[in-house]
Short mmCIF file of N, CA and C in Angstrom, two decimals:
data_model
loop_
_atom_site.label_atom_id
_atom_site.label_comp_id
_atom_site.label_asym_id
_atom_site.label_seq_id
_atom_site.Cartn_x
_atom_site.Cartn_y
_atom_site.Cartn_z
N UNK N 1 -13.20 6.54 -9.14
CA UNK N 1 -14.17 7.58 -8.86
C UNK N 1 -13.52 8.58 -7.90
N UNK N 2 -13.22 9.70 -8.18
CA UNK N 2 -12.85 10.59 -7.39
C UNK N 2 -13.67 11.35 -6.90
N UNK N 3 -13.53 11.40 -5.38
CA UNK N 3 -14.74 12.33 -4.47
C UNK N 3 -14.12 13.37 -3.88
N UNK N 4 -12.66 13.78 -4.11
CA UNK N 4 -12.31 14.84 -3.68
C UNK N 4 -10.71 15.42 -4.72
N UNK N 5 -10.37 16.14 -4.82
CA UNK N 5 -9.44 16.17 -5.71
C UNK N 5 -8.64 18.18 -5.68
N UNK N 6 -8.03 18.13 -4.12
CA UNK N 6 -7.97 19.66 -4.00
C UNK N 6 -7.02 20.57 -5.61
N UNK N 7 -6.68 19.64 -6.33
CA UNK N 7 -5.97 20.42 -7.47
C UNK N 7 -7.37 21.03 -8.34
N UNK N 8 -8.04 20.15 -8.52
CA UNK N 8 -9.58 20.84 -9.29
C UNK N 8 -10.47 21.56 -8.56
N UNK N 9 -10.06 21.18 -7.00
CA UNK N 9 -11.72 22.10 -6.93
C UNK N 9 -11.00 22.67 -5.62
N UNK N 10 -10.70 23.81 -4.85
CA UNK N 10 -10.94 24.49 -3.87
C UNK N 10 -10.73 23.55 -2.79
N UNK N 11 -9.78 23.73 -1.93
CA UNK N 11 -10.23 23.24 -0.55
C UNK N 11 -10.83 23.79 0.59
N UNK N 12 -11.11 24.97 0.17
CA UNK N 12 -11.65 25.91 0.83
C UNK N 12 -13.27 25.90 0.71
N UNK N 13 -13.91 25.01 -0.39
CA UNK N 13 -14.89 24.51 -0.32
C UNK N 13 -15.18 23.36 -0.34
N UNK N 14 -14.36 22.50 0.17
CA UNK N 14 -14.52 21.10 0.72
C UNK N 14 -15.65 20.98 1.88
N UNK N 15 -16.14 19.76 2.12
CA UNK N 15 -16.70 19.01 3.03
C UNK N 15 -16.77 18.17 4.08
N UNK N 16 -15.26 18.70 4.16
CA UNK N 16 -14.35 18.00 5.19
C UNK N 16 -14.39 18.64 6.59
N UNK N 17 -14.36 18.29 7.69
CA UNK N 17 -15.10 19.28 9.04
C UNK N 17 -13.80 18.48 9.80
N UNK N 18 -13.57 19.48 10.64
CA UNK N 18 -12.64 18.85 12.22
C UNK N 18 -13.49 18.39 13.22
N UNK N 19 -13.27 17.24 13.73
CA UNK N 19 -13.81 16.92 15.04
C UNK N 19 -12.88 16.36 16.15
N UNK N 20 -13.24 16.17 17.38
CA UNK N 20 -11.79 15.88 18.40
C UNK N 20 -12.82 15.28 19.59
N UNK N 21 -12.02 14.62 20.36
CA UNK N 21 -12.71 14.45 21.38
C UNK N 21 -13.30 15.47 22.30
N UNK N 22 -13.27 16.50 22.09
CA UNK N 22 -13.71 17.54 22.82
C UNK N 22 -15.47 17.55 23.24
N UNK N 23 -15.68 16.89 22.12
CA UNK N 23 -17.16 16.23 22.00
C UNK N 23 -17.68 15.56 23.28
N UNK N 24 -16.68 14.50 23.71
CA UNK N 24 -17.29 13.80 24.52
C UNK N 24 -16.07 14.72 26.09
N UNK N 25 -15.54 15.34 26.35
CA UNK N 25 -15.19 15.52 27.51
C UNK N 25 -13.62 15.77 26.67
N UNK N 26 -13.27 15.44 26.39
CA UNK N 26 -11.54 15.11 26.26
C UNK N 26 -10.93 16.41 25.82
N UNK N 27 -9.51 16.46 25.58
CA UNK N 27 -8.54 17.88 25.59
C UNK N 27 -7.98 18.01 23.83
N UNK N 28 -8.46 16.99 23.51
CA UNK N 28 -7.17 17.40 22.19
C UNK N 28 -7.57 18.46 21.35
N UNK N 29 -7.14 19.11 20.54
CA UNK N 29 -7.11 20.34 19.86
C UNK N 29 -6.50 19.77 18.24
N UNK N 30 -7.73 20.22 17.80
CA UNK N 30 -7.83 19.82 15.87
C UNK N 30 -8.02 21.57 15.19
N UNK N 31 -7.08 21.60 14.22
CA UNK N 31 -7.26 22.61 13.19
C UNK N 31 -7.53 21.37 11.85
N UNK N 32 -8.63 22.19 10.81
CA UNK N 32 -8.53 21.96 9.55
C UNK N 32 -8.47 22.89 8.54
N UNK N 33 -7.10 23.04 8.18
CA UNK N 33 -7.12 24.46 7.12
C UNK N 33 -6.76 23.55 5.43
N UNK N 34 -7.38 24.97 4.74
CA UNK N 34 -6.52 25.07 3.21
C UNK N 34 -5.30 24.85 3.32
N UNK N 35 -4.62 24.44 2.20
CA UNK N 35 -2.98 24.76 2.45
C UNK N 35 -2.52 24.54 1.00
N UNK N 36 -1.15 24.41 0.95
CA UNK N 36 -0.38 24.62 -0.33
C UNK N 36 0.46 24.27 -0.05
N UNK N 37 0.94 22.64 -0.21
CA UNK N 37 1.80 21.90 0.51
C UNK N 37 2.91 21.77 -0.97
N UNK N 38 4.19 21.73 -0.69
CA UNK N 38 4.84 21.42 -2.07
C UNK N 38 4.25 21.54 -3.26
N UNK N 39 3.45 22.38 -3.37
CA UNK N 39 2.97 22.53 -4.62
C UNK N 39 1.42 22.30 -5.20
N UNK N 40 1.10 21.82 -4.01
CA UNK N 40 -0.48 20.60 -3.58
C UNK N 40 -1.60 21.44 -2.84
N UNK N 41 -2.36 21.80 -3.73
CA UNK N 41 -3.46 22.07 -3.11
C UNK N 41 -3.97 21.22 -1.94
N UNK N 42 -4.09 21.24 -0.45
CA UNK N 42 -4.68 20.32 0.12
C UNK N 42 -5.72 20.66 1.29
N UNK N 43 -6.08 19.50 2.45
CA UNK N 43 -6.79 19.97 3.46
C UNK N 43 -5.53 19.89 4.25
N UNK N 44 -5.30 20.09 5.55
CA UNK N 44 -4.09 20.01 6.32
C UNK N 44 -4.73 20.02 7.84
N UNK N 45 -4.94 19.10 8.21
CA UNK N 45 -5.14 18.18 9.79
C UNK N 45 -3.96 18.35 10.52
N UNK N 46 -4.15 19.12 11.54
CA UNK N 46 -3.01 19.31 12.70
C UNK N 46 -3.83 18.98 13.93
N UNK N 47 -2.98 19.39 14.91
CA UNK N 47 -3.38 19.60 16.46
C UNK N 47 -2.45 18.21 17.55
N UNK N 48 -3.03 17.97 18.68
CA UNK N 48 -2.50 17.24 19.37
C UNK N 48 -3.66 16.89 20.49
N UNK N 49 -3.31 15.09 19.95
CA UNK N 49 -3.75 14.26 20.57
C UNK N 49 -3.48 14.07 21.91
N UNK N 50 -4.51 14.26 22.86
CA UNK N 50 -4.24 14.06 24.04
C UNK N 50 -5.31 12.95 25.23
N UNK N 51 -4.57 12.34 25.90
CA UNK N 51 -5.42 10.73 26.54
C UNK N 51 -6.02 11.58 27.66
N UNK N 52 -5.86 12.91 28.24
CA UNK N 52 -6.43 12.68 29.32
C UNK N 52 -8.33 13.34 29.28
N UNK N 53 -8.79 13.05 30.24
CA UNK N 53 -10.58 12.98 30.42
C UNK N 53 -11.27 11.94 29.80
N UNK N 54 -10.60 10.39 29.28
CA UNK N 54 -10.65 9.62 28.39
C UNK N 54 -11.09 10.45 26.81
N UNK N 55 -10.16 11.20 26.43
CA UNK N 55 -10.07 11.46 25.28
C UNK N 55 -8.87 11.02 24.21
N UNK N 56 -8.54 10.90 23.25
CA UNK N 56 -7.83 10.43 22.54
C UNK N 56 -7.80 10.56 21.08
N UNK N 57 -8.14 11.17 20.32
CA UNK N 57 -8.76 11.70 18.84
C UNK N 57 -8.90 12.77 18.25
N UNK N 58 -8.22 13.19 16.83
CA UNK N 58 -8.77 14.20 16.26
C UNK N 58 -8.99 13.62 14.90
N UNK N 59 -9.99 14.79 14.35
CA UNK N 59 -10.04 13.59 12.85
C UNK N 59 -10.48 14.89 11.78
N UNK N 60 -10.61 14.22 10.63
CA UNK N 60 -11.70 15.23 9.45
C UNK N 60 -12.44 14.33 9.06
N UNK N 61 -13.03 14.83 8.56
CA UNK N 61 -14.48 13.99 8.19
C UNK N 61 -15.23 14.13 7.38
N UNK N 62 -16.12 13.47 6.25
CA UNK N 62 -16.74 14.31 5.61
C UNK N 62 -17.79 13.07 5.25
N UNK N 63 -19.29 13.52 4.51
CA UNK N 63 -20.38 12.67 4.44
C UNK N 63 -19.85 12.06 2.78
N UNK N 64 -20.03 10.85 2.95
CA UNK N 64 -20.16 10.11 1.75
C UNK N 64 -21.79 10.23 0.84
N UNK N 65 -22.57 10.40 1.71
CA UNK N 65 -24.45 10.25 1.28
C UNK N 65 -24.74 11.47 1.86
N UNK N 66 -24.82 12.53 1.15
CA UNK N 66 -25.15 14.41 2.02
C UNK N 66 -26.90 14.41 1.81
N UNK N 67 -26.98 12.89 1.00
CA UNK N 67 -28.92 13.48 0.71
C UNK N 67 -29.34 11.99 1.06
N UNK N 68 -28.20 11.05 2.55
CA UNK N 68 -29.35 10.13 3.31
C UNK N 68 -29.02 9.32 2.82
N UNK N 69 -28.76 8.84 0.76
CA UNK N 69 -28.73 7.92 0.76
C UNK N 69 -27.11 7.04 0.65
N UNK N 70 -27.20 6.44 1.18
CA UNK N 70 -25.38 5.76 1.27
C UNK N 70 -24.57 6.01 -0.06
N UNK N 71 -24.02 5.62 0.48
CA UNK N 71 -22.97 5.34 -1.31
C UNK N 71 -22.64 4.40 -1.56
N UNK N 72 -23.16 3.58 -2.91
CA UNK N 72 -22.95 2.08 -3.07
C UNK N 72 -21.55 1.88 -3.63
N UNK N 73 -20.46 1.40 -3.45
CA UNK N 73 -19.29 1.64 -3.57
C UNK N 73 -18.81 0.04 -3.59
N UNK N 74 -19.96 -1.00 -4.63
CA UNK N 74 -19.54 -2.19 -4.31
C UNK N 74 -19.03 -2.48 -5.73
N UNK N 75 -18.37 -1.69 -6.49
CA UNK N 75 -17.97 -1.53 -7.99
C UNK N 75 -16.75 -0.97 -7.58
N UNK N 76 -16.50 -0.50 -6.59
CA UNK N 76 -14.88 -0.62 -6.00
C UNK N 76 -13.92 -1.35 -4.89
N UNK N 77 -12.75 -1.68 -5.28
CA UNK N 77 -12.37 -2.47 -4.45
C UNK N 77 -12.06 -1.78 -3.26
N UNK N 78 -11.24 -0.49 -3.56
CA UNK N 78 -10.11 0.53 -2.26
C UNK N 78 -9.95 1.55 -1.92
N UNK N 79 -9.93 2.40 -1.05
CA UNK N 79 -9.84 3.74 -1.17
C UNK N 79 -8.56 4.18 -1.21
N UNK N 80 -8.82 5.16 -2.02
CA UNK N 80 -7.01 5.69 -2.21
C UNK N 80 -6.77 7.22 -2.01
N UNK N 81 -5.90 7.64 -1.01
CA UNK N 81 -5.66 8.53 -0.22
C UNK N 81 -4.69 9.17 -1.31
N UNK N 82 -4.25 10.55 -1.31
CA UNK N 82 -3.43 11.22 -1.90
C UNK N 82 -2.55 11.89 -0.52
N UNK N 83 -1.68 11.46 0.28
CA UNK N 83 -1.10 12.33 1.55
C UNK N 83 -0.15 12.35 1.54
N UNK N 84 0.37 12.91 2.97
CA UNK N 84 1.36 13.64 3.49
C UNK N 84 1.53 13.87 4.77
N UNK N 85 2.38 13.52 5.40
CA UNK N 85 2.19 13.98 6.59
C UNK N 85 3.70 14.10 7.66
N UNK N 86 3.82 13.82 9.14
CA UNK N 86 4.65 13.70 10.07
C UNK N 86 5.61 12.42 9.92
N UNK N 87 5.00 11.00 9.19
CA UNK N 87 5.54 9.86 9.51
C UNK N 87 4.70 9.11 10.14
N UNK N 88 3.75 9.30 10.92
CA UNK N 88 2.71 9.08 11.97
C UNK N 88 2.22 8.35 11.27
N UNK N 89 1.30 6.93 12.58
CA UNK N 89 0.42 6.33 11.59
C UNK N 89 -0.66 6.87 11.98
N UNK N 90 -2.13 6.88 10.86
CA UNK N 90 -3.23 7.22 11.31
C UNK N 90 -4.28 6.49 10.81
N UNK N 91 -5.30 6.71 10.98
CA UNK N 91 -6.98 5.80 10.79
C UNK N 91 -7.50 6.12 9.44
N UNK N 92 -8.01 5.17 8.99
CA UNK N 92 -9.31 5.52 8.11
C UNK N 92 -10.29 4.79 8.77
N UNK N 93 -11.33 5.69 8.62
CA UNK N 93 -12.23 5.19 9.26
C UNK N 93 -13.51 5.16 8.38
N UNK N 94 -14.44 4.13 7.95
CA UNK N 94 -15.86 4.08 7.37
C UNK N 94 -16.61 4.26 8.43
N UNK N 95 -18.13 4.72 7.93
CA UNK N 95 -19.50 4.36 8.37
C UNK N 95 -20.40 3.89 7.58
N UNK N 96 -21.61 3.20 8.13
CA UNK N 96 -22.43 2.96 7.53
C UNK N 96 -23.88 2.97 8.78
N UNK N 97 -24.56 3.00 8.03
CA UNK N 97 -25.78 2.95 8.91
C UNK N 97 -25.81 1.45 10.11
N UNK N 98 -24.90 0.44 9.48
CA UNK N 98 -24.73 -0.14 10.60
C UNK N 98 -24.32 0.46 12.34
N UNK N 99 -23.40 1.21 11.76
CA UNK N 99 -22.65 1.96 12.74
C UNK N 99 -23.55 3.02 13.75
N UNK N 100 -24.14 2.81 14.60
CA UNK N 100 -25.00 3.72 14.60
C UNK N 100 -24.80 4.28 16.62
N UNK N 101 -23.42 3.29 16.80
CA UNK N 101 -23.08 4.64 18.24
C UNK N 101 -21.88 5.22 17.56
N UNK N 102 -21.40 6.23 18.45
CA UNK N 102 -20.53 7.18 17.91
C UNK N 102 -19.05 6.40 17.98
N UNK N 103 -18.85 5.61 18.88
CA UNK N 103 -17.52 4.81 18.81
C UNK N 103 -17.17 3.47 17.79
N UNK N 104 -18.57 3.23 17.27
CA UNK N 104 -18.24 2.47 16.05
C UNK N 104 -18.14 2.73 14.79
N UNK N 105 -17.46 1.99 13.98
CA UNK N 105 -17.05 2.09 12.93
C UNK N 105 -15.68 1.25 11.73
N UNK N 106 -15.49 1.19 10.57
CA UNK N 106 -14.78 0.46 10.04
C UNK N 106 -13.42 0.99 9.50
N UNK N 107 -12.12 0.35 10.17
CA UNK N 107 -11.08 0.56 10.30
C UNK N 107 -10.04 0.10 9.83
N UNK N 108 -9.02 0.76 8.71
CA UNK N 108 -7.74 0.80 8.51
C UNK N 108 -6.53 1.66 8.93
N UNK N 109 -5.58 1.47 8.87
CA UNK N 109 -4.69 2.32 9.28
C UNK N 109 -3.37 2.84 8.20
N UNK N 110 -2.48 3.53 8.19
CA UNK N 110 -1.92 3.91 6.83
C UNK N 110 -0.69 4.65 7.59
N UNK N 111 -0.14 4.97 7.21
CA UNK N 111 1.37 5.41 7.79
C UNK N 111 1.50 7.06 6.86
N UNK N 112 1.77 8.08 7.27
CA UNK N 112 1.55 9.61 6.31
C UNK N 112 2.85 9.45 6.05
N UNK N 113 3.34 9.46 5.01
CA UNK N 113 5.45 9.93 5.28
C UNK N 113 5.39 11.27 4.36
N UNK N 114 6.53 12.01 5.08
CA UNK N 114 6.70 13.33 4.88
C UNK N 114 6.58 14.03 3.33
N UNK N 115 6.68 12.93 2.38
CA UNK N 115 6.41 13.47 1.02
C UNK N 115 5.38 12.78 0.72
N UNK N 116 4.64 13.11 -0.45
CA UNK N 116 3.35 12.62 -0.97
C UNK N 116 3.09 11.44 -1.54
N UNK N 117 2.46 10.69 -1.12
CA UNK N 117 2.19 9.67 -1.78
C UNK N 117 0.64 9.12 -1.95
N UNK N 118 0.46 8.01 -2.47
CA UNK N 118 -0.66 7.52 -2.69
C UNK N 118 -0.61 6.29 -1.88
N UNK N 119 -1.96 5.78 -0.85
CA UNK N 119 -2.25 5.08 0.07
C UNK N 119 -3.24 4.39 -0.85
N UNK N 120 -2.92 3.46 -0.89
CA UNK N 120 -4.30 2.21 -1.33
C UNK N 120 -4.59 1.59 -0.26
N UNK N 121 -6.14 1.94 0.44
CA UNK N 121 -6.40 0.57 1.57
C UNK N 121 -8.02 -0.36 1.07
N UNK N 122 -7.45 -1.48 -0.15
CA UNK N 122 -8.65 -2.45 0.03
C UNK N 122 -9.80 -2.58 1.17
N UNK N 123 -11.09 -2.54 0.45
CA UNK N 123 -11.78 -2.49 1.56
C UNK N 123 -12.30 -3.53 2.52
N UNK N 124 -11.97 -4.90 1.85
CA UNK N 124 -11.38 -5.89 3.00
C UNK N 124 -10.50 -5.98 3.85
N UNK N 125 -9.42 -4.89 3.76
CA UNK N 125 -8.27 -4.43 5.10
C UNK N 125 -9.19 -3.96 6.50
N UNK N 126 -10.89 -3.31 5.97
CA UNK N 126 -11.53 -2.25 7.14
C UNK N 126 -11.70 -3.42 8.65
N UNK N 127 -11.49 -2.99 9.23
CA UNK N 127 -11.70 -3.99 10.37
C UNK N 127 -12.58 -3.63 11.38
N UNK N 128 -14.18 -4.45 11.70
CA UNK N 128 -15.46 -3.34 12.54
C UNK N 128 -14.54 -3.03 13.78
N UNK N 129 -14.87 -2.09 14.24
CA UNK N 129 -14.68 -1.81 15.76
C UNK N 129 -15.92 -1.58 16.28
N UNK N 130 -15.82 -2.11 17.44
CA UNK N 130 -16.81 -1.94 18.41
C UNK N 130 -18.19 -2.72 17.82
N UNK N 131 -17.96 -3.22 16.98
CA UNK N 131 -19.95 -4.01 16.30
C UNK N 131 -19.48 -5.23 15.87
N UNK N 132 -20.10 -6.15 15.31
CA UNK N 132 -20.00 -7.10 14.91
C UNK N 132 -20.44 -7.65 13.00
N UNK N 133 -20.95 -6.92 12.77
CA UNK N 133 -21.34 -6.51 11.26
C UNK N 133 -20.26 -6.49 10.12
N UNK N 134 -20.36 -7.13 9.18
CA UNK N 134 -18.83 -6.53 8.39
C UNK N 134 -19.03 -5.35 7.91
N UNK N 135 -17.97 -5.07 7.17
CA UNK N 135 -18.36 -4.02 6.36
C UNK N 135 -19.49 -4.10 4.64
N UNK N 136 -20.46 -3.39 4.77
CA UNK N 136 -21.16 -3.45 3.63
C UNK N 136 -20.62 -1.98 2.92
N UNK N 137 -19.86 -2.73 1.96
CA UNK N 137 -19.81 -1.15 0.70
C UNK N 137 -20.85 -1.14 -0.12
N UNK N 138 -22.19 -1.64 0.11
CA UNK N 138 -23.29 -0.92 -0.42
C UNK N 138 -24.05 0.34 -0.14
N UNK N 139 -22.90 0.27 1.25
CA UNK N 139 -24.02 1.58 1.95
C UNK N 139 -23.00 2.69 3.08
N UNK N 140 -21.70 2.58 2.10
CA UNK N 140 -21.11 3.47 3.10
C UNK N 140 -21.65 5.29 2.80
N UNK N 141 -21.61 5.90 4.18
CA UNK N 141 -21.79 7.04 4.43
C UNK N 141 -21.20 8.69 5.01
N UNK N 142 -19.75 7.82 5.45
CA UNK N 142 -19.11 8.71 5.61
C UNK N 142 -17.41 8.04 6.04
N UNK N 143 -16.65 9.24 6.05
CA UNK N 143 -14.93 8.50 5.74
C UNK N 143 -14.21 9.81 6.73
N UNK N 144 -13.33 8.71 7.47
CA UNK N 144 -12.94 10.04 8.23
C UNK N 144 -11.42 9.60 8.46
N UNK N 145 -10.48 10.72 8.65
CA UNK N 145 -8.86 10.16 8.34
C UNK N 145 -8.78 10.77 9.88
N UNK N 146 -8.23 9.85 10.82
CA UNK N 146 -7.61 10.06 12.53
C UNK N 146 -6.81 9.78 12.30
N UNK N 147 -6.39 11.08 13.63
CA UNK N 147 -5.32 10.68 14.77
C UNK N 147 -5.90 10.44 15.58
N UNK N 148 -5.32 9.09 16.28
CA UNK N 148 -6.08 8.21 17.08
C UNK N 148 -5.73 7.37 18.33
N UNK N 149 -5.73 7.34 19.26
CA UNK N 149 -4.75 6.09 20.51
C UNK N 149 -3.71 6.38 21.05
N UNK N 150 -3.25 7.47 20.75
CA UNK N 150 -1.96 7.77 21.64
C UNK N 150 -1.53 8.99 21.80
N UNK N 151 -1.04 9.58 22.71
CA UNK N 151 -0.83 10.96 22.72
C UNK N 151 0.55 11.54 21.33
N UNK N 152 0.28 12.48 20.64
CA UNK N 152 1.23 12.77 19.81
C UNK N 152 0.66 13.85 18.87
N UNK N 153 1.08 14.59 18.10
CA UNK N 153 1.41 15.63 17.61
C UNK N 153 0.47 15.57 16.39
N UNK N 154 -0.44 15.45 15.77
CA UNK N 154 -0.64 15.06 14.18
C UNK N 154 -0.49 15.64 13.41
N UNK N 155 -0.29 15.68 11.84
CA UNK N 155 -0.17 16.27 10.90
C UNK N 155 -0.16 16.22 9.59
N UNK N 156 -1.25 15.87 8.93
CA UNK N 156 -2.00 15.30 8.13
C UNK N 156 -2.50 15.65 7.19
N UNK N 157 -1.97 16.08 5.52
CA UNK N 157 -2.49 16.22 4.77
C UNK N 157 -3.47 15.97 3.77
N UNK N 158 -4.41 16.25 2.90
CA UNK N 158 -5.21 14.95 2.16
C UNK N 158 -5.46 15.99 0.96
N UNK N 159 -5.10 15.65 -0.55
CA UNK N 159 -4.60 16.05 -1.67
C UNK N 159 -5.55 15.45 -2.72
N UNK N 160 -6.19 14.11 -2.23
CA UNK N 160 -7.06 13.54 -3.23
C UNK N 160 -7.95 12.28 -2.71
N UNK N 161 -8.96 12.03 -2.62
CA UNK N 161 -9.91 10.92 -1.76
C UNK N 161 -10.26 9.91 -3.52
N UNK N 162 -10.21 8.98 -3.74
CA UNK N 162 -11.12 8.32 -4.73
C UNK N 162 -11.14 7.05 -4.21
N UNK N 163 -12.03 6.44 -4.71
CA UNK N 163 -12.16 4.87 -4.62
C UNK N 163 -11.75 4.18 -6.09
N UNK N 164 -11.27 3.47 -5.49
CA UNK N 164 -10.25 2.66 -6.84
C UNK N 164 -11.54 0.99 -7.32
N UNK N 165 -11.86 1.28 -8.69
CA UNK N 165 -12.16 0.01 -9.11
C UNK N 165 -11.71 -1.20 -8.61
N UNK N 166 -13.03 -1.70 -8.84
CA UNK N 166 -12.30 -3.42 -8.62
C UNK N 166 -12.37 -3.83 -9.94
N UNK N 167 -11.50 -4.97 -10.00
CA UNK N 167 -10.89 -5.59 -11.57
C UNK N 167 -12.34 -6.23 -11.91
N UNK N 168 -12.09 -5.60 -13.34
CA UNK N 168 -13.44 -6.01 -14.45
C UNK N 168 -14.85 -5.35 -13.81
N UNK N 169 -14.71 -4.21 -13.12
CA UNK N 169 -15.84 -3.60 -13.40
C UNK N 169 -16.56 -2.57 -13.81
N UNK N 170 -15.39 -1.94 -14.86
CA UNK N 170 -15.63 -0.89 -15.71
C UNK N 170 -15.96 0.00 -15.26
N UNK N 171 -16.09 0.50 -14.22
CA UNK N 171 -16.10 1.76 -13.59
C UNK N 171 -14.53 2.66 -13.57
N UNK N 172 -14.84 3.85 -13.23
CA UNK N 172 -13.68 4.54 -13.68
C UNK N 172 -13.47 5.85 -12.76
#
């Protein structure tokens, strides 16, 4: 199931938003532009992560459920990233209505390398932070790709979002 795919549709009308710690007090500085990476329509996540005011984060983000109701996503096993980036590792991050302070949420991590590739992260890799709940893919709501924990540079492309079937369930 593909939920984002910048070769077909515009990234310039994506649903993807910058956020940073700036929110809560902190310094780091997030751009999210269009771009035209090797050939690749994409979104393109920059800026720099910075620890001080206890801040630490920049991210994009976008709603999985824009009308409330989750997205049942239990007919797939993984999400699969289309990127690019610095080398850097960075976050994926789920929500779900479990999640319901701003520091929680369900977590993988993925490595960007400088040419494009495709990231598969099973969604038994997500690991809760901060809650105790597993993850339910009956009801995820939103997906967000960080830079996250350490001071450094980010640079972060994203070319294609889908969730990858799980075996034998005919979804596509």
């Amino acid at each position: 199931m593909i939920i984002d795919d910048f070769a077909a549709s515009p990234p310039e009308q994506a649903a993807w938003r910058p956020f940073s710690d700036r929110v809560m007090g902190g310094i780091s500085d997030a751009a999210l532009v269009p771009a035209l990476i090797d050939a690749k329509a994409c979104l393109r996540l920059t800026g720099d992560v910075r620890l001080e005011n206890n801040g630490g984060f920049i991210q994009m983000a976008r709603e999985l459920a824009p009308d409330e109701h989750p997205l049942d996503a239990s007919a797939f096993a993984a999400v699969s990233l289309l990127v690019r980036g610095n080398g850097e590792r960075y976050g994926c991050h789920l929500r779900t209505p479990d999640t319901v302070r701003p520091w929680q949420s369900y977590r993988a991590s993925f490595r960007a390398e400088p040419e494009w590739r495709e990231v598969i992260l099973p969604f038994e890799d997500f690991v809760p932070h901060r809650l105790d709940r597993p993850l339910d893919v009956h009801r995820l709501r939103r997906i967000g790709l960080v830079a996250i924990g350490r001071a450094f540079a980010a640079d972060l492309a994203l070319a294609r979002l889908a969730l990858v079937p799980a075996a034998g369930s005919g979804s596509r």
